[in-house]
mmCIF file of C-alpha atoms in Angstrom:
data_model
loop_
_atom_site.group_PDB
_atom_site.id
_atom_site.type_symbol
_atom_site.label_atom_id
_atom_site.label_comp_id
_atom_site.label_asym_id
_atom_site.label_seq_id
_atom_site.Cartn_x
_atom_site.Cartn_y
_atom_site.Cartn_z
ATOM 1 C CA UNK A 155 -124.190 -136.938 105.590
ATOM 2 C CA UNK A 156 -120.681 -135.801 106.548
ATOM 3 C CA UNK A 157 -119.734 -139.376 106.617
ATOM 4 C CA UNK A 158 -120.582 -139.854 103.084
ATOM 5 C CA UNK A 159 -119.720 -136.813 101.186
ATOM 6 C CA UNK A 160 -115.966 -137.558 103.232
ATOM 7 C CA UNK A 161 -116.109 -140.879 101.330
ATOM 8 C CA UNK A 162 -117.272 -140.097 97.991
ATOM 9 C CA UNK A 163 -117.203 -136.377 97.550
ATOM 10 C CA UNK A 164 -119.881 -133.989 96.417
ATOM 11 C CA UNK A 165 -121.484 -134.855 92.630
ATOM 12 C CA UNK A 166 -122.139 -131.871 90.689
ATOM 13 C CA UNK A 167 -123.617 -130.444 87.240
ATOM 14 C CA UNK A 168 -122.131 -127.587 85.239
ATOM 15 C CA UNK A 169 -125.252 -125.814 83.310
ATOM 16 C CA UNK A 170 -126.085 -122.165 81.707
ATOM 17 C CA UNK A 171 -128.782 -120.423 80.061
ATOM 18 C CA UNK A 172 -127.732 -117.788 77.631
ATOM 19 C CA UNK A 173 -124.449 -118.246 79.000
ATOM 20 C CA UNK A 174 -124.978 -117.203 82.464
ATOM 21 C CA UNK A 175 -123.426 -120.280 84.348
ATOM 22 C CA UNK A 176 -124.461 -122.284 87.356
ATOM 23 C CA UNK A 177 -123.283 -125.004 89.354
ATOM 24 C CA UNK A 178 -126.373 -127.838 90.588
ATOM 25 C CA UNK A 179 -125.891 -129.377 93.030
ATOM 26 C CA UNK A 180 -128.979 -132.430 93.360
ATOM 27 C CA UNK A 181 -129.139 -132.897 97.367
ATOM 28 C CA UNK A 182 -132.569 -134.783 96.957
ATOM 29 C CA UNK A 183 -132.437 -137.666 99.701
ATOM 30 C CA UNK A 184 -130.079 -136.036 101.687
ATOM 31 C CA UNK A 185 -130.558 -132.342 102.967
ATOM 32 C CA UNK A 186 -128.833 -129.685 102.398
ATOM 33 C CA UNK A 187 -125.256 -129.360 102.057
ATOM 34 C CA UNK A 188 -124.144 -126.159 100.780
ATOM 35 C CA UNK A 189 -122.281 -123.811 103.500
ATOM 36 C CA UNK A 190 -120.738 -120.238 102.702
ATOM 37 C CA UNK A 191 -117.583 -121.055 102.576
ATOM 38 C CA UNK A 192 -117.936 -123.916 100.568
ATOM 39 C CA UNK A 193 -120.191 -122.132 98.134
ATOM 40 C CA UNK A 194 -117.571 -119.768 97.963
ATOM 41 C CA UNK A 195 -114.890 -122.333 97.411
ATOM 42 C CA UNK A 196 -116.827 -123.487 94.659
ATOM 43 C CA UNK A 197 -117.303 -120.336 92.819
ATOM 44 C CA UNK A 198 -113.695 -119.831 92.443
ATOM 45 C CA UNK A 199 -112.897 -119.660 88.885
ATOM 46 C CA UNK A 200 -109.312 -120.918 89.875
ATOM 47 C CA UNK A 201 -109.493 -122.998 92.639
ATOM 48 C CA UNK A 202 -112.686 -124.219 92.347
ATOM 49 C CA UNK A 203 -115.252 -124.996 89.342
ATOM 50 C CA UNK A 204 -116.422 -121.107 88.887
ATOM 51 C CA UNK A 205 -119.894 -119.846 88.612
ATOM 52 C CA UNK A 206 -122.398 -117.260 88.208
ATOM 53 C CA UNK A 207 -124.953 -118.923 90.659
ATOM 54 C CA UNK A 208 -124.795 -122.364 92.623
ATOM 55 C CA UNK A 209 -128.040 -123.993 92.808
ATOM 56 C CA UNK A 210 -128.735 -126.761 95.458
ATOM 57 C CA UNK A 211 -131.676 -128.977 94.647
ATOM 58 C CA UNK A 212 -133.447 -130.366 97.905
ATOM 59 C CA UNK A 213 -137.217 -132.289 98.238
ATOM 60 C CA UNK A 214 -140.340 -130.593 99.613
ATOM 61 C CA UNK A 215 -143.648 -131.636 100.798
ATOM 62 C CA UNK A 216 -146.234 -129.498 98.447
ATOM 63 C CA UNK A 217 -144.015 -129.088 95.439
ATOM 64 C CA UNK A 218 -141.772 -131.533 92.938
ATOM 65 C CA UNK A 219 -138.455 -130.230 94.225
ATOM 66 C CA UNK A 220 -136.973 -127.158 96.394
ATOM 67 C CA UNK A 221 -134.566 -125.125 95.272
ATOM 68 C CA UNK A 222 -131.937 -122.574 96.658
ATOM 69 C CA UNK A 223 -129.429 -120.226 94.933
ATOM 70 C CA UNK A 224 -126.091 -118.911 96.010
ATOM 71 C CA UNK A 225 -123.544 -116.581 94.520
ATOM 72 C CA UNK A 226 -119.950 -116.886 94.396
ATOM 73 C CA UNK A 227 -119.074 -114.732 97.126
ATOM 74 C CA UNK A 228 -121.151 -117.076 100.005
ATOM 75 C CA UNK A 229 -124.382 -115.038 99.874
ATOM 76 C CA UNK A 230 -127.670 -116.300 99.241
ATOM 77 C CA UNK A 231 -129.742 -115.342 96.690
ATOM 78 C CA UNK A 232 -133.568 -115.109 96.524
ATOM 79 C CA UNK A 233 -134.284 -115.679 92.972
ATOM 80 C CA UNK A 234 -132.378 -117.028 89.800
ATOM 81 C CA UNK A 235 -134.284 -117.242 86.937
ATOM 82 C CA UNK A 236 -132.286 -118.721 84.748
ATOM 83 C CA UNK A 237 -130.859 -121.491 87.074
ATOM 84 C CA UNK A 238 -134.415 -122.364 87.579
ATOM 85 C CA UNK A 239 -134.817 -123.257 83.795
ATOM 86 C CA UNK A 240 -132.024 -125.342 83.847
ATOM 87 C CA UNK A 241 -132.704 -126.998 86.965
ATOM 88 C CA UNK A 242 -136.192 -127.513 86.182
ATOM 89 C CA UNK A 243 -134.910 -128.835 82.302
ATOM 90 C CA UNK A 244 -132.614 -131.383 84.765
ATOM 91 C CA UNK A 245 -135.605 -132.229 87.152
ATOM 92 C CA UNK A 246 -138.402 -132.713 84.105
ATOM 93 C CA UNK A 247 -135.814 -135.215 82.348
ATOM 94 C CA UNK A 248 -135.299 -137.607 85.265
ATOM 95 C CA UNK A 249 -139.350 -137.681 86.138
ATOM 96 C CA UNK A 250 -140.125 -137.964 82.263
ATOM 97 C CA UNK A 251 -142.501 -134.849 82.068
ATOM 98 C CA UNK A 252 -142.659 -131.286 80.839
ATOM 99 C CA UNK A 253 -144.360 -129.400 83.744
ATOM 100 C CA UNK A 254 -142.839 -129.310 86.962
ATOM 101 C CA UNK A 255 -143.350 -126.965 90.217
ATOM 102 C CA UNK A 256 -141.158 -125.865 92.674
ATOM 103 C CA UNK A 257 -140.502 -123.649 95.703
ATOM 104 C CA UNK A 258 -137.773 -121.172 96.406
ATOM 105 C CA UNK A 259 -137.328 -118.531 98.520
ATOM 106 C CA UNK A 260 -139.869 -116.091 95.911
ATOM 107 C CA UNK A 261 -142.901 -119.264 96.860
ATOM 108 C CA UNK A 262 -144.016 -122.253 94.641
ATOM 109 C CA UNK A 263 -143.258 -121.480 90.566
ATOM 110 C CA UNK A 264 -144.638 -123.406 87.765
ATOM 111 C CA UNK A 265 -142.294 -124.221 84.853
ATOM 112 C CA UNK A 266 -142.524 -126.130 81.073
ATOM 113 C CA UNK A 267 -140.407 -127.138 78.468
ATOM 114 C CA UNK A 268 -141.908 -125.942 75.257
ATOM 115 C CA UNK A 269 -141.624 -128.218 71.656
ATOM 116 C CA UNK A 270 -138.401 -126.368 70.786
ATOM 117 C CA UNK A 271 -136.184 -127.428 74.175
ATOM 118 C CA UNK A 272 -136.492 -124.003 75.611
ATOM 119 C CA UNK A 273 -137.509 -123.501 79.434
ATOM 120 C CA UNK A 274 -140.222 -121.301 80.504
ATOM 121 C CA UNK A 275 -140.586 -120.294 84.321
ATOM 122 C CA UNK A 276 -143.273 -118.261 85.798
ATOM 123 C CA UNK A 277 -141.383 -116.138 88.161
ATOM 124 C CA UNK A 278 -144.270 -114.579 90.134
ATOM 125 C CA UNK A 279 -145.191 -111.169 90.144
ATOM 126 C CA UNK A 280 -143.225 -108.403 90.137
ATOM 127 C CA UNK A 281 -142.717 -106.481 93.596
ATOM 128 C CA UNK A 282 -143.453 -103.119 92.925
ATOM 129 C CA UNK A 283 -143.232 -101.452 96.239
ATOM 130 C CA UNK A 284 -140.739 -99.542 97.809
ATOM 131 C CA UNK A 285 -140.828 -101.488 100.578
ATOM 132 C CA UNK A 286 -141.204 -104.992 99.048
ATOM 133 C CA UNK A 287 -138.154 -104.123 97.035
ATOM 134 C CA UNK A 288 -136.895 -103.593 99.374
ATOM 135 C CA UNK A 289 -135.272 -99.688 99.051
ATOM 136 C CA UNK A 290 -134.050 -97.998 102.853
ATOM 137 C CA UNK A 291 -136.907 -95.515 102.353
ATOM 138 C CA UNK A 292 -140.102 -94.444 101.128
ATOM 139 C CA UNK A 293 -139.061 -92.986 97.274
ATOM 140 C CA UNK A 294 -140.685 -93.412 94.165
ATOM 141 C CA UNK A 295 -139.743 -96.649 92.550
ATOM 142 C CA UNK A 296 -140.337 -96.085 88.881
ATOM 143 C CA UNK A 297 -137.892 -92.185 89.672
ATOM 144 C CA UNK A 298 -134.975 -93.724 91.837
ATOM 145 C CA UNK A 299 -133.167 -90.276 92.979
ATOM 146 C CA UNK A 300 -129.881 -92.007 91.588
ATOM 147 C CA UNK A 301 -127.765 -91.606 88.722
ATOM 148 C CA UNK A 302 -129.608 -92.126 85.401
ATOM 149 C CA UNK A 303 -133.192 -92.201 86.640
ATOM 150 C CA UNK A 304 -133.657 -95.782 87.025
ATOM 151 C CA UNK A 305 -136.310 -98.168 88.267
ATOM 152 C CA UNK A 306 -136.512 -100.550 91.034
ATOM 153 C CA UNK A 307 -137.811 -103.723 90.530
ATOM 154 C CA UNK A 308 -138.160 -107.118 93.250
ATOM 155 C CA UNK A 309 -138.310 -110.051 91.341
ATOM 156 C CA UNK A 310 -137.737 -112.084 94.568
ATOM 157 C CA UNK A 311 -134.242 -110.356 94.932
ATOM 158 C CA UNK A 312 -133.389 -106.210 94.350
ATOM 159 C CA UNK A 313 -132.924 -104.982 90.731
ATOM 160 C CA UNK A 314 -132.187 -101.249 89.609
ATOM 161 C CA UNK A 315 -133.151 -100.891 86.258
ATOM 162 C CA UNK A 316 -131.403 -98.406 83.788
ATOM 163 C CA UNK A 317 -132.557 -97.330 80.693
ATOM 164 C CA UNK A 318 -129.653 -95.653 78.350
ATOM 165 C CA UNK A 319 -128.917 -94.840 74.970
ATOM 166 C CA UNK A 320 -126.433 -97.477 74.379
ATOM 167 C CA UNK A 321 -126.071 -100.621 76.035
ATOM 168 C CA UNK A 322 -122.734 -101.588 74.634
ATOM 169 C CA UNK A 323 -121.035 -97.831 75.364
ATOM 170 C CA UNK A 324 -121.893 -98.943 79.182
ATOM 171 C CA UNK A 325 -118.696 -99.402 81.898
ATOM 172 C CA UNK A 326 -120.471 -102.197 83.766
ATOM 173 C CA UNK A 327 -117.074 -102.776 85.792
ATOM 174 C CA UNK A 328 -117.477 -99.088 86.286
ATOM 175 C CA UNK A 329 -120.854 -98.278 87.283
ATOM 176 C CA UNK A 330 -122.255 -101.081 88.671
ATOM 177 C CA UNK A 331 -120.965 -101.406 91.797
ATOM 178 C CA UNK A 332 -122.023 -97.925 92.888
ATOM 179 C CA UNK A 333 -125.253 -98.738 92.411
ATOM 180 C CA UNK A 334 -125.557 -102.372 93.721
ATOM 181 C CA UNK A 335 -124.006 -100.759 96.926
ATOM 182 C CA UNK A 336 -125.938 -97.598 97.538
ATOM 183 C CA UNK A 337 -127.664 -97.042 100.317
ATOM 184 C CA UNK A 338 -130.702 -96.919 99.153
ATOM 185 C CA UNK A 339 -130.759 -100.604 98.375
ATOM 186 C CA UNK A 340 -130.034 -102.098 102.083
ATOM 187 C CA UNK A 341 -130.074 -105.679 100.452
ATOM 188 C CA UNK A 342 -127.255 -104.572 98.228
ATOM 189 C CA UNK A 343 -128.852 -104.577 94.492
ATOM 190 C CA UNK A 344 -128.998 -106.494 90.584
ATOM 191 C CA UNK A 345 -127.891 -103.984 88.326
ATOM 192 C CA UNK A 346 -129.082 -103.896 84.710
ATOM 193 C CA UNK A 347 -128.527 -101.289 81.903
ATOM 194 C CA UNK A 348 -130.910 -101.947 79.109
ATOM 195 C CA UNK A 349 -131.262 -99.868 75.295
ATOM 196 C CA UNK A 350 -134.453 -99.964 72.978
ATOM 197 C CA UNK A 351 -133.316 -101.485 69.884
ATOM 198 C CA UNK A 352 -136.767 -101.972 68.081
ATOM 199 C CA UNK A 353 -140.108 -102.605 68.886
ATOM 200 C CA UNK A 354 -140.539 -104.390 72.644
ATOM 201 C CA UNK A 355 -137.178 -105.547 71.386
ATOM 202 C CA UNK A 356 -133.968 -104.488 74.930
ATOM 203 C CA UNK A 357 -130.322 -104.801 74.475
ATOM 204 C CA UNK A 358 -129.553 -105.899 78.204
ATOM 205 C CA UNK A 359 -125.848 -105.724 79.903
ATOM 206 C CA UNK A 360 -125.757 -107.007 83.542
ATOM 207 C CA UNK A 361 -123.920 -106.248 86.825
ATOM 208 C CA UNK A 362 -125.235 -108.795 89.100
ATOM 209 C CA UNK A 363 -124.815 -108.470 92.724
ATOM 210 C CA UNK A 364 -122.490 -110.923 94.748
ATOM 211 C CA UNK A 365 -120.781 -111.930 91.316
ATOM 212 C CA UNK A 366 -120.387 -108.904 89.017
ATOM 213 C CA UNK A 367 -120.304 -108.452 85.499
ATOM 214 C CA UNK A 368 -122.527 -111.933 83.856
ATOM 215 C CA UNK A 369 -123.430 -112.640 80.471
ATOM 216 C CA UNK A 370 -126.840 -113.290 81.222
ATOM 217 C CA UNK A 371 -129.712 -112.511 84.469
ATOM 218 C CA UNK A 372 -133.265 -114.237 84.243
ATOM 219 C CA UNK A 373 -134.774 -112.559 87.446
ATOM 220 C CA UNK A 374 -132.606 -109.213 85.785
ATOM 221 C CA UNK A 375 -134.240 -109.826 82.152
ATOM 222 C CA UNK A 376 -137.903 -110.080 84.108
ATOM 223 C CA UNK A 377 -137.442 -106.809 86.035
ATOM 224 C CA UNK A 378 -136.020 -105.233 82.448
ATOM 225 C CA UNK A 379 -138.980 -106.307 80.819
ATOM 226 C CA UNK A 380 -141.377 -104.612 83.433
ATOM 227 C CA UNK A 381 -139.751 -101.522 84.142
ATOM 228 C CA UNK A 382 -139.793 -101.150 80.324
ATOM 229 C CA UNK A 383 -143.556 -101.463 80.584
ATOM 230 C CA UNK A 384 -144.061 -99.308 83.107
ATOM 231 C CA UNK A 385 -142.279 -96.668 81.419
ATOM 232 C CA UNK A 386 -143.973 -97.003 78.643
ATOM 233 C CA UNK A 387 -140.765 -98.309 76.453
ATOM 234 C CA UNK A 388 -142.602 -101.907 75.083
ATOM 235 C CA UNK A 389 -145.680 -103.502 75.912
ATOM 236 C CA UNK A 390 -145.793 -106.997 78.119
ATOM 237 C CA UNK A 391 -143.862 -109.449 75.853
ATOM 238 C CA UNK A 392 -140.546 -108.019 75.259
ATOM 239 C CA UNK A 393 -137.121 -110.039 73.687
ATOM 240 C CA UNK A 394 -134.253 -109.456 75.835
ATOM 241 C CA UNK A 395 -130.745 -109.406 73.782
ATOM 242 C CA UNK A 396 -128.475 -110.660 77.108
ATOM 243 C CA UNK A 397 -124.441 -110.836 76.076
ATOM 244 C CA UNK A 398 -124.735 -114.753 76.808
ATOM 245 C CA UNK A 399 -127.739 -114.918 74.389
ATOM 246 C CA UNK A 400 -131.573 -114.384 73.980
ATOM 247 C CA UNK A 401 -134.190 -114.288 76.375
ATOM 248 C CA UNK A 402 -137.982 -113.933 76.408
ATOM 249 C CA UNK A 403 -140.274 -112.276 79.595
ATOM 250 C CA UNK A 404 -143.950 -112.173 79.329
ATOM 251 C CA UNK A 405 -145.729 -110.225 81.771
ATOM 252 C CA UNK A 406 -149.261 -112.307 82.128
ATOM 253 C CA UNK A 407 -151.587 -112.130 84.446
ATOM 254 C CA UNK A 408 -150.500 -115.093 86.760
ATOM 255 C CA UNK A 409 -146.801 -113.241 86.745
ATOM 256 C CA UNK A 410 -144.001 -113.365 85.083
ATOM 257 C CA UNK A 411 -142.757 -115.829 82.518
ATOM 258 C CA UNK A 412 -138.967 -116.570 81.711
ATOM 259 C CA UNK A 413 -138.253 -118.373 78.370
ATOM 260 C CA UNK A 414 -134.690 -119.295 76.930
ATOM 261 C CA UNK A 415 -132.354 -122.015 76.030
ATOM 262 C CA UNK A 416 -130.835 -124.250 78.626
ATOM 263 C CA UNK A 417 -127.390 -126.401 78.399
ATOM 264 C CA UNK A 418 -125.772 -128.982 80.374
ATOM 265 C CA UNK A 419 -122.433 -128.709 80.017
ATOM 266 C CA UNK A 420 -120.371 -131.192 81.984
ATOM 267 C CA UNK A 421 -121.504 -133.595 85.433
ATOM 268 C CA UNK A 422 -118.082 -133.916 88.180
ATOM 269 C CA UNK A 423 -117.453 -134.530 91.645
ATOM 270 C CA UNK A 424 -115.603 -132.571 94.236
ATOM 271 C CA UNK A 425 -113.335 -134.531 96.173
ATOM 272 C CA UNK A 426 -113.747 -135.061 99.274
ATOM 273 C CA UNK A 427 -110.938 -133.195 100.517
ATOM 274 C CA UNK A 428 -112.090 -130.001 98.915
ATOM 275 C CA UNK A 429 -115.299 -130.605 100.595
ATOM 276 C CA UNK A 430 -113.861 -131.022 103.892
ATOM 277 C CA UNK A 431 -111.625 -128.316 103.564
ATOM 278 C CA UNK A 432 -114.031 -125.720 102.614
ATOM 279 C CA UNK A 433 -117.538 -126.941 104.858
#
């Protein structure tokens, strides 16, 4: 493996969904190859390619593909929703099909591509215990004893959910960070601050943990979407207004489904110096 990524270097995709941006990296036939360090080489918007989330695509046994996320500061993340549309989009276009399944750290997902080109992803359902979230103690999920009342929601990775007046008045650069690093989230935490602006209709702003302010979060819009519920804000199908763009979660009764637009923006190569350098 070494041997040939030293040779050739490391292909890679450049995709987003509502303008939250990923790198893919297709390691099917070959293992694994992400490290880190070179995950966080990657992610550099100015020596490297830049990213919201790396994805690295690998084969399993009892699904079409596997799939594992990273962000840009070397940490792993469990879920990505919106990496999984694309990669799924990039997976259902080389087999020639519109339903694919896959497995990730959250278990095996289903996902389509519906008549207009938009992704759906079922993204399992919602982890609504304290310990499942998982918080550092037993509190009341849907009452965090935080700043702003908000709710915490596991969509495969930690999400603290605040609802405000205004989206837009909200210092993400500001706030966020307190929360994804309180204590009370010992996984360090998603961050989203979300407004009613009409009928099961959120305005959603995003601090996202490991990378920071992002334009778009699919696990973040599914965790919106059902805190919103439970609070009694909007019933189970709920538009999301992201800053990268629109996004659909519908809260069904085999979990929850992720809808949006998907792009593929540019395929490259890493050299193989930057590889070696950074493995």
């Amino acid at each position: 493996m070494m041997d040939s990524l030293s040779q050739s270097g490391l292909p890679f995709m450049k995709m987003h969904g509502a303008g939250n941006d990923f790198v893919v990296i297709d390691s099917r036939g070959r293992g694994a190859v992400m490290t880190p360090g070179l995950a966080r080489a990657i992610g550099d918007r100015n020596r490297g390619v830049g990213f919201d989330q790396l994805a690295e695509i690998t084969t399993s046994d009892t699904a079409d593909f596997r799939l594992a996320f990273w962000n840009n500061d070397g940490s792993q993340a469990g879920a990505c929703g919106n990496a999984t549309r694309c990669v799924c989009d990039h997976v259902m276009r080389g087999l020639g099909v519109d339903r694919v399944s896959l497995v990730t750290a959250r278990g095996e997902l289903r996902a389509e591509r519906l008549a207009d080109g938009r992704v759906s992803v079922n993204m399992g359902h919602p982890q609504r215990d304290w310990r499942e979230v998982p918080l550092a103690h037993e509190v009341d999920p849907l009452h965090l004893p935080l700043s702003g009342d908000p709710v915490a929601i596991g969509m495969g990775n930690p999400h603290c959910v605040r609802f405000v007046p205004d989206a837009e008045a909200v210092d993400l650069a500001g706030v966020g960070p307190g929360h994804e690093h309180d204590p009370l989230f010992p996984q360090r935490t998603n961050v989203e601050f979300a407004s009613l602006i009409g009928p099961d209709h959120l305005r959603m702003r995003v601090w996202e943990r490991g990378t920071g302010i992002t334009l778009a979060c699919g696990s973040g819009a599914c965790a919106t979407a059902v805190a919103a519920h439970l609070r009694g804000l909007t019933g189970r199908h709920v538009v999301l207004e992201a800053d990268g763009g629109r996004l659909e979660v519908d809260w069904r009764e085999d979990g929850v489904w992720l809808t949006g637009p998907v792009a593929r923006v540019f395929d490259g190569v890493l050299t193989p110096g930057f590889v070696a350098a950074h493995r």
